[in-house]
Amino acid sequence: MKNDPKDQDEKKSLSNRSLPRDLDGAEEKMWEAMHFDFEVVEEPLGLKEDVMNFVFENEQLNVTRWGKMKLLFRSARNQFTPLTTSLIAVMLIGIVLLMAPLIQVPSKEGFSEITASMKLHVAGEEFGEVYGQAFLVNKSGKEELVVNVFDFPQTEGQEVYQVWLIDNGQRQSAGVFRPDKAGYGVLTVDTSKFNIFDTIGITLEPDTTSKQPRGKKIVGT
């Protein structure tokens, strides 16, 4: 006797309806199995601190990041069942991967520190409210002098402002600059190329060839 197509469709429909119930039942059994796998134990003292220290502390000498992770895995394995240990391992790996881009290690090559600063005062009322400041900067072990000036008048023709490093009246030319339209100017000097100095002066020179000041002093320390 041949099967009726209608009967076959009804059987398929009943089978499809029972599939979600079967999946729900399997899911409940799986969670019940996981529940029984966990052992009810008290939280080990210091566990939270160990985990947070692992994430945020810098690496210690001769101890790699993965070495620390192995130690944490070993501690967790002694305290929990294999399933729980696996979940902790996944959690720790996820934390490390998420936090890694956020943890920035300072670069020694880009390290800079201001070791001294000096104000540059206007030399006369005729120059208005011009002012400036000089900084000694230790940049990766190399000392630089950075001179910043503000509200300086515009130069004309070949005129330049010249920076002088002074020690006991002896002047060394550190370089020249021209301010922008807003009157701001900056000059960076490698101090290793010059003798020791204790004061700074800036003059307005007719051109870039001055070996000693020929123009008027604008500001000084």
PDB file of C-alpha atoms in Angstrom:
ATOM      1  CA  MET A   1       0.000   0.000   0.000  1.00  0.00           C
ATOM      2  CA  LYS A   2       1.434   3.393  -1.051  1.00  0.00           C
ATOM      3  CA  ASN A   3       1.813   6.137   1.486  1.00  0.00           C
ATOM      4  CA  ASP A   4      -0.606   9.004   1.129  1.00  0.00           C
ATOM      5  CA  PRO A   5       1.272  12.286   0.316  1.00  0.00           C
ATOM      6  CA  LYS A   6      -0.966  14.112   2.782  1.00  0.00           C
ATOM      7  CA  ASP A   7       0.054  11.705   5.539  1.00  0.00           C
ATOM      8  CA  GLN A   8       3.728  12.290   4.715  1.00  0.00           C
ATOM      9  CA  ASP A   9       3.284  16.087   4.893  1.00  0.00           C
ATOM     10  CA  GLU A  10       1.532  15.790   8.254  1.00  0.00           C
ATOM     11  CA  LYS A  11       4.387  13.615   9.614  1.00  0.00           C
ATOM     12  CA  LYS A  12       6.986  16.153   8.417  1.00  0.00           C
ATOM     13  CA  SER A  13       5.022  18.980  10.008  1.00  0.00           C
ATOM     14  CA  LEU A  14       4.808  17.119  13.334  1.00  0.00           C
ATOM     15  CA  SER A  15       8.525  16.344  13.126  1.00  0.00           C
ATOM     16  CA  ASN A  16       9.391  20.006  12.516  1.00  0.00           C
ATOM     17  CA  ARG A  17       7.233  21.072  15.454  1.00  0.00           C
ATOM     18  CA  SER A  18       8.916  18.625  17.789  1.00  0.00           C
ATOM     19  CA  LEU A  19      12.443  19.761  16.751  1.00  0.00           C
ATOM     20  CA  PRO A  20      12.477  22.975  18.862  1.00  0.00           C
ATOM     21  CA  ARG A  21      11.243  20.963  21.879  1.00  0.00           C
ATOM     22  CA  ASP A  22      14.068  18.464  21.336  1.00  0.00           C
ATOM     23  CA  LEU A  23      16.613  21.292  21.123  1.00  0.00           C
ATOM     24  CA  ASP A  24      15.229  22.901  24.253  1.00  0.00           C
ATOM     25  CA  GLY A  25      15.512  19.598  26.058  1.00  0.00           C
ATOM     26  CA  ALA A  26      19.081  19.092  24.895  1.00  0.00           C
ATOM     27  CA  GLU A  27      19.999  22.609  25.985  1.00  0.00           C
ATOM     28  CA  GLU A  28      18.539  22.025  29.457  1.00  0.00           C
ATOM     29  CA  LYS A  29      20.489  18.762  29.801  1.00  0.00           C
ATOM     30  CA  MET A  30      23.690  20.505  28.711  1.00  0.00           C
ATOM     31  CA  TRP A  31      23.326  23.276  31.293  1.00  0.00           C
ATOM     32  CA  GLU A  32      22.445  20.726  33.974  1.00  0.00           C
ATOM     33  CA  ALA A  33      25.643  18.827  33.115  1.00  0.00           C
ATOM     34  CA  MET A  34      27.675  22.031  33.326  1.00  0.00           C
ATOM     35  CA  HIS A  35      26.031  22.870  36.636  1.00  0.00           C
ATOM     36  CA  PHE A  36      27.048  19.564  38.166  1.00  0.00           C
ATOM     37  CA  ASP A  37      30.586  19.977  36.819  1.00  0.00           C
ATOM     38  CA  PHE A  38      31.202  23.047  38.991  1.00  0.00           C
ATOM     39  CA  GLU A  39      32.444  22.456  42.490  1.00  0.00           C
ATOM     40  CA  VAL A  40      31.105  24.796  45.138  1.00  0.00           C
ATOM     41  CA  VAL A  41      34.235  26.208  46.730  1.00  0.00           C
ATOM     42  CA  GLU A  42      35.045  29.424  48.499  1.00  0.00           C
ATOM     43  CA  GLU A  43      36.782  32.101  46.493  1.00  0.00           C
ATOM     44  CA  PRO A  44      40.537  31.804  47.137  1.00  0.00           C
ATOM     45  CA  LEU A  45      41.952  34.760  48.994  1.00  0.00           C
ATOM     46  CA  GLY A  46      43.718  37.190  46.697  1.00  0.00           C
ATOM     47  CA  LEU A  47      42.345  35.721  43.446  1.00  0.00           C
ATOM     48  CA  LYS A  48      40.827  39.013  42.277  1.00  0.00           C
ATOM     49  CA  GLU A  49      44.015  40.880  43.145  1.00  0.00           C
ATOM     50  CA  ASP A  50      46.096  38.328  41.228  1.00  0.00           C
ATOM     51  CA  VAL A  51      43.945  38.706  38.120  1.00  0.00           C
ATOM     52  CA  MET A  52      43.939  42.511  38.183  1.00  0.00           C
ATOM     53  CA  ASN A  53      47.667  42.684  38.883  1.00  0.00           C
ATOM     54  CA  PHE A  54      48.230  40.368  35.932  1.00  0.00           C
ATOM     55  CA  VAL A  55      46.427  42.778  33.629  1.00  0.00           C
ATOM     56  CA  PHE A  56      47.712  46.115  34.863  1.00  0.00           C
ATOM     57  CA  GLU A  57      51.208  45.596  36.300  1.00  0.00           C
ATOM     58  CA  ASN A  58      54.285  46.010  34.140  1.00  0.00           C
ATOM     59  CA  GLU A  59      56.265  42.930  33.254  1.00  0.00           C
ATOM     60  CA  GLN A  60      58.836  41.994  35.896  1.00  0.00           C
ATOM     61  CA  LEU A  61      62.451  41.227  35.040  1.00  0.00           C
ATOM     62  CA  ASN A  62      62.916  37.816  33.397  1.00  0.00           C
ATOM     63  CA  VAL A  63      59.163  37.059  33.650  1.00  0.00           C
ATOM     64  CA  THR A  64      57.256  37.158  30.371  1.00  0.00           C
ATOM     65  CA  ARG A  65      53.569  37.906  29.968  1.00  0.00           C
ATOM     66  CA  TRP A  66      52.862  34.332  28.955  1.00  0.00           C
ATOM     67  CA  GLY A  67      54.866  33.084  31.939  1.00  0.00           C
ATOM     68  CA  LYS A  68      52.518  34.970  34.253  1.00  0.00           C
ATOM     69  CA  MET A  69      49.543  33.553  32.401  1.00  0.00           C
ATOM     70  CA  LYS A  70      50.853  30.022  32.907  1.00  0.00           C
ATOM     71  CA  LEU A  71      51.165  30.653  36.644  1.00  0.00           C
ATOM     72  CA  LEU A  72      47.562  31.867  36.806  1.00  0.00           C
ATOM     73  CA  PHE A  73      46.344  28.871  34.813  1.00  0.00           C
ATOM     74  CA  ARG A  74      48.196  26.532  37.159  1.00  0.00           C
ATOM     75  CA  SER A  75      46.657  28.227  40.214  1.00  0.00           C
ATOM     76  CA  ALA A  76      43.163  28.042  38.700  1.00  0.00           C
ATOM     77  CA  ARG A  77      43.630  24.377  37.779  1.00  0.00           C
ATOM     78  CA  ASN A  78      44.373  23.551  41.418  1.00  0.00           C
ATOM     79  CA  GLN A  79      41.234  25.334  42.621  1.00  0.00           C
ATOM     80  CA  PHE A  80      38.595  24.467  40.010  1.00  0.00           C
ATOM     81  CA  THR A  81      37.379  21.653  37.783  1.00  0.00           C
ATOM     82  CA  PRO A  82      38.683  21.382  34.189  1.00  0.00           C
ATOM     83  CA  LEU A  83      35.585  23.056  32.734  1.00  0.00           C
ATOM     84  CA  THR A  84      35.817  26.005  35.115  1.00  0.00           C
ATOM     85  CA  THR A  85      39.535  26.323  34.466  1.00  0.00           C
ATOM     86  CA  SER A  86      38.878  26.457  30.717  1.00  0.00           C
ATOM     87  CA  LEU A  87      36.320  29.228  31.174  1.00  0.00           C
ATOM     88  CA  ILE A  88      38.780  31.224  33.299  1.00  0.00           C
ATOM     89  CA  ALA A  89      41.464  30.732  30.644  1.00  0.00           C
ATOM     90  CA  VAL A  90      39.173  32.074  27.927  1.00  0.00           C
ATOM     91  CA  MET A  91      38.251  35.037  30.133  1.00  0.00           C
ATOM     92  CA  LEU A  92      41.899  35.916  30.855  1.00  0.00           C
ATOM     93  CA  ILE A  93      42.898  35.673  27.203  1.00  0.00           C
ATOM     94  CA  GLY A  94      39.983  37.925  26.273  1.00  0.00           C
ATOM     95  CA  ILE A  95      40.993  40.506  28.898  1.00  0.00           C
ATOM     96  CA  VAL A  96      44.592  40.516  27.684  1.00  0.00           C
ATOM     97  CA  LEU A  97      43.563  40.933  24.034  1.00  0.00           C
ATOM     98  CA  LEU A  98      41.159  43.762  24.889  1.00  0.00           C
ATOM     99  CA  MET A  99      43.556  45.618  27.176  1.00  0.00           C
ATOM    100  CA  ALA A 100      46.720  45.245  25.070  1.00  0.00           C
ATOM    101  CA  PRO A 101      45.923  48.135  22.659  1.00  0.00           C
ATOM    102  CA  LEU A 102      45.083  50.395  25.627  1.00  0.00           C
ATOM    103  CA  ILE A 103      48.325  49.836  27.538  1.00  0.00           C
ATOM    104  CA  GLN A 104      50.982  52.151  26.168  1.00  0.00           C
ATOM    105  CA  VAL A 105      54.581  51.695  27.219  1.00  0.00           C
ATOM    106  CA  PRO A 106      56.477  54.994  27.282  1.00  0.00           C
ATOM    107  CA  SER A 107      59.088  55.173  24.560  1.00  0.00           C
ATOM    108  CA  LYS A 108      62.554  56.015  25.826  1.00  0.00           C
ATOM    109  CA  GLU A 109      63.465  57.395  22.418  1.00  0.00           C
ATOM    110  CA  GLY A 110      60.687  60.010  22.548  1.00  0.00           C
ATOM    111  CA  PHE A 111      61.245  61.019  26.189  1.00  0.00           C
ATOM    112  CA  SER A 112      61.646  64.793  26.779  1.00  0.00           C
ATOM    113  CA  GLU A 113      62.041  66.763  29.988  1.00  0.00           C
ATOM    114  CA  ILE A 114      62.263  70.511  30.605  1.00  0.00           C
ATOM    115  CA  THR A 115      65.248  71.025  32.906  1.00  0.00           C
ATOM    116  CA  ALA A 116      65.229  74.852  33.087  1.00  0.00           C
ATOM    117  CA  SER A 117      63.282  77.872  31.851  1.00  0.00           C
ATOM    118  CA  MET A 118      64.179  81.552  31.457  1.00  0.00           C
ATOM    119  CA  LYS A 119      61.965  84.559  30.739  1.00  0.00           C
ATOM    120  CA  LEU A 120      63.006  87.015  28.057  1.00  0.00           C
ATOM    121  CA  HIS A 121      62.168  90.600  29.070  1.00  0.00           C
ATOM    122  CA  VAL A 122      61.798  93.538  26.702  1.00  0.00           C
ATOM    123  CA  ALA A 123      64.897  95.731  26.581  1.00  0.00           C
ATOM    124  CA  GLY A 124      63.091  99.049  26.039  1.00  0.00           C
ATOM    125  CA  GLU A 125      59.641 100.619  25.901  1.00  0.00           C
ATOM    126  CA  GLU A 126      60.078 101.441  22.225  1.00  0.00           C
ATOM    127  CA  PHE A 127      59.575  97.764  21.357  1.00  0.00           C
ATOM    128  CA  GLY A 128      56.097  97.568  22.887  1.00  0.00           C
ATOM    129  CA  GLU A 129      54.914  94.455  24.693  1.00  0.00           C
ATOM    130  CA  VAL A 130      57.218  91.929  23.076  1.00  0.00           C
ATOM    131  CA  TYR A 131      58.291  89.052  25.297  1.00  0.00           C
ATOM    132  CA  GLY A 132      59.667  85.558  25.127  1.00  0.00           C
ATOM    133  CA  GLN A 133      60.734  82.465  26.993  1.00  0.00           C
ATOM    134  CA  ALA A 134      63.576  79.979  26.637  1.00  0.00           C
ATOM    135  CA  PHE A 135      63.601  76.330  27.735  1.00  0.00           C
ATOM    136  CA  LEU A 136      66.405  73.855  28.235  1.00  0.00           C
ATOM    137  CA  VAL A 137      65.030  70.474  27.144  1.00  0.00           C
ATOM    138  CA  ASN A 138      66.621  67.081  27.758  1.00  0.00           C
ATOM    139  CA  LYS A 139      65.496  65.050  24.761  1.00  0.00           C
ATOM    140  CA  SER A 140      66.619  61.426  25.008  1.00  0.00           C
ATOM    141  CA  GLY A 141      69.884  62.490  26.646  1.00  0.00           C
ATOM    142  CA  LYS A 142      70.467  65.345  24.193  1.00  0.00           C
ATOM    143  CA  GLU A 143      70.124  68.899  25.541  1.00  0.00           C
ATOM    144  CA  GLU A 144      68.409  71.499  23.376  1.00  0.00           C
ATOM    145  CA  LEU A 145      67.572  75.157  23.882  1.00  0.00           C
ATOM    146  CA  VAL A 146      64.137  76.198  22.610  1.00  0.00           C
ATOM    147  CA  VAL A 147      63.534  79.948  22.290  1.00  0.00           C
ATOM    148  CA  ASN A 148      59.963  81.221  21.809  1.00  0.00           C
ATOM    149  CA  VAL A 149      59.088  84.892  21.233  1.00  0.00           C
ATOM    150  CA  PHE A 150      55.739  86.671  20.939  1.00  0.00           C
ATOM    151  CA  ASP A 151      54.446  89.936  19.446  1.00  0.00           C
ATOM    152  CA  PHE A 152      57.736  90.666  17.673  1.00  0.00           C
ATOM    153  CA  PRO A 153      57.581  93.345  14.941  1.00  0.00           C
ATOM    154  CA  GLN A 154      57.889  92.142  11.353  1.00  0.00           C
ATOM    155  CA  THR A 155      61.340  92.315   9.784  1.00  0.00           C
ATOM    156  CA  GLU A 156      62.067  94.321   6.649  1.00  0.00           C
ATOM    157  CA  GLY A 157      64.291  93.397   3.737  1.00  0.00           C
ATOM    158  CA  GLN A 158      67.181  91.206   4.898  1.00  0.00           C
ATOM    159  CA  GLU A 159      66.630  91.895   8.600  1.00  0.00           C
ATOM    160  CA  VAL A 160      66.638  88.966  11.016  1.00  0.00           C
ATOM    161  CA  TYR A 161      66.392  88.446  14.743  1.00  0.00           C
ATOM    162  CA  GLN A 162      69.552  86.854  16.114  1.00  0.00           C
ATOM    163  CA  VAL A 163      69.866  84.838  19.338  1.00  0.00           C
ATOM    164  CA  TRP A 164      73.026  85.221  21.434  1.00  0.00           C
ATOM    165  CA  LEU A 165      74.285  82.910  24.173  1.00  0.00           C
ATOM    166  CA  ILE A 166      76.259  84.977  26.677  1.00  0.00           C
ATOM    167  CA  ASP A 167      78.832  84.011  29.315  1.00  0.00           C
ATOM    168  CA  ASN A 168      80.800  86.728  31.131  1.00  0.00           C
ATOM    169  CA  GLY A 169      80.173  89.160  28.301  1.00  0.00           C
ATOM    170  CA  GLN A 170      81.292  86.715  25.608  1.00  0.00           C
ATOM    171  CA  ARG A 171      78.603  86.246  22.957  1.00  0.00           C
ATOM    172  CA  GLN A 172      78.031  83.236  20.714  1.00  0.00           C
ATOM    173  CA  SER A 173      75.550  83.349  17.855  1.00  0.00           C
ATOM    174  CA  ALA A 174      72.980  80.558  18.289  1.00  0.00           C
ATOM    175  CA  GLY A 175      71.068  81.287  15.092  1.00  0.00           C
ATOM    176  CA  VAL A 176      68.585  83.613  13.436  1.00  0.00           C
ATOM    177  CA  PHE A 177      64.833  83.629  12.781  1.00  0.00           C
ATOM    178  CA  ARG A 178      62.026  85.742  11.371  1.00  0.00           C
ATOM    179  CA  PRO A 179      58.634  85.914  13.128  1.00  0.00           C
ATOM    180  CA  ASP A 180      55.377  85.070  11.390  1.00  0.00           C
ATOM    181  CA  LYS A 181      52.587  87.571  10.717  1.00  0.00           C
ATOM    182  CA  ALA A 182      51.308  87.152  14.278  1.00  0.00           C
ATOM    183  CA  GLY A 183      54.716  88.054  15.697  1.00  0.00           C
ATOM    184  CA  TYR A 184      55.538  84.525  16.852  1.00  0.00           C
ATOM    185  CA  GLY A 185      59.016  83.103  16.353  1.00  0.00           C
ATOM    186  CA  VAL A 186      60.867  79.989  17.494  1.00  0.00           C
ATOM    187  CA  LEU A 187      64.448  78.758  17.350  1.00  0.00           C
ATOM    188  CA  THR A 188      65.775  75.363  18.489  1.00  0.00           C
ATOM    189  CA  VAL A 189      69.466  75.133  19.352  1.00  0.00           C
ATOM    190  CA  ASP A 190      71.684  72.090  19.951  1.00  0.00           C
ATOM    191  CA  THR A 191      73.598  73.278  23.037  1.00  0.00           C
ATOM    192  CA  SER A 192      76.330  70.647  22.617  1.00  0.00           C
ATOM    193  CA  LYS A 193      77.809  72.829  19.856  1.00  0.00           C
ATOM    194  CA  PHE A 194      78.297  75.824  22.185  1.00  0.00           C
ATOM    195  CA  ASN A 195      80.211  76.769  25.298  1.00  0.00           C
ATOM    196  CA  ILE A 196      78.537  77.198  28.666  1.00  0.00           C
ATOM    197  CA  PHE A 197      76.264  80.267  28.903  1.00  0.00           C
ATOM    198  CA  ASP A 198      74.238  81.905  31.650  1.00  0.00           C
ATOM    199  CA  THR A 199      72.178  84.545  29.837  1.00  0.00           C
ATOM    200  CA  ILE A 200      70.410  84.947  26.488  1.00  0.00           C
ATOM    201  CA  GLY A 201      69.850  88.013  24.333  1.00  0.00           C
ATOM    202  CA  ILE A 202      68.052  88.689  21.047  1.00  0.00           C
ATOM    203  CA  THR A 203      68.943  91.544  18.716  1.00  0.00           C
ATOM    204  CA  LEU A 204      67.530  92.851  15.444  1.00  0.00           C
ATOM    205  CA  GLU A 205      70.318  92.504  12.863  1.00  0.00           C
ATOM    206  CA  PRO A 206      70.495  94.003   9.352  1.00  0.00           C
ATOM    207  CA  ASP A 207      71.312  90.599   7.822  1.00  0.00           C
ATOM    208  CA  THR A 208      72.451  87.069   8.652  1.00  0.00           C
ATOM    209  CA  THR A 209      76.210  87.736   8.632  1.00  0.00           C
ATOM    210  CA  SER A 210      76.652  89.214  12.128  1.00  0.00           C
ATOM    211  CA  LYS A 211      79.462  87.611  14.149  1.00  0.00           C
ATOM    212  CA  GLN A 212      78.806  90.047  17.005  1.00  0.00           C
ATOM    213  CA  PRO A 213      75.715  92.188  17.700  1.00  0.00           C
ATOM    214  CA  ARG A 214      75.341  95.165  15.337  1.00  0.00           C
ATOM    215  CA  GLY A 215      71.691  95.944  15.912  1.00  0.00           C
ATOM    216  CA  LYS A 216      69.504  96.883  18.855  1.00  0.00           C
ATOM    217  CA  LYS A 217      68.795  94.469  21.696  1.00  0.00           C
ATOM    218  CA  ILE A 218      65.102  93.528  21.764  1.00  0.00           C
ATOM    219  CA  VAL A 219      64.802  91.122  24.713  1.00  0.00           C
ATOM    220  CA  GLY A 220      67.100  89.357  27.163  1.00  0.00           C
ATOM    221  CA  THR A 221      67.162  87.266  30.331  1.00  0.00           C
TER     222      THR A 221
END
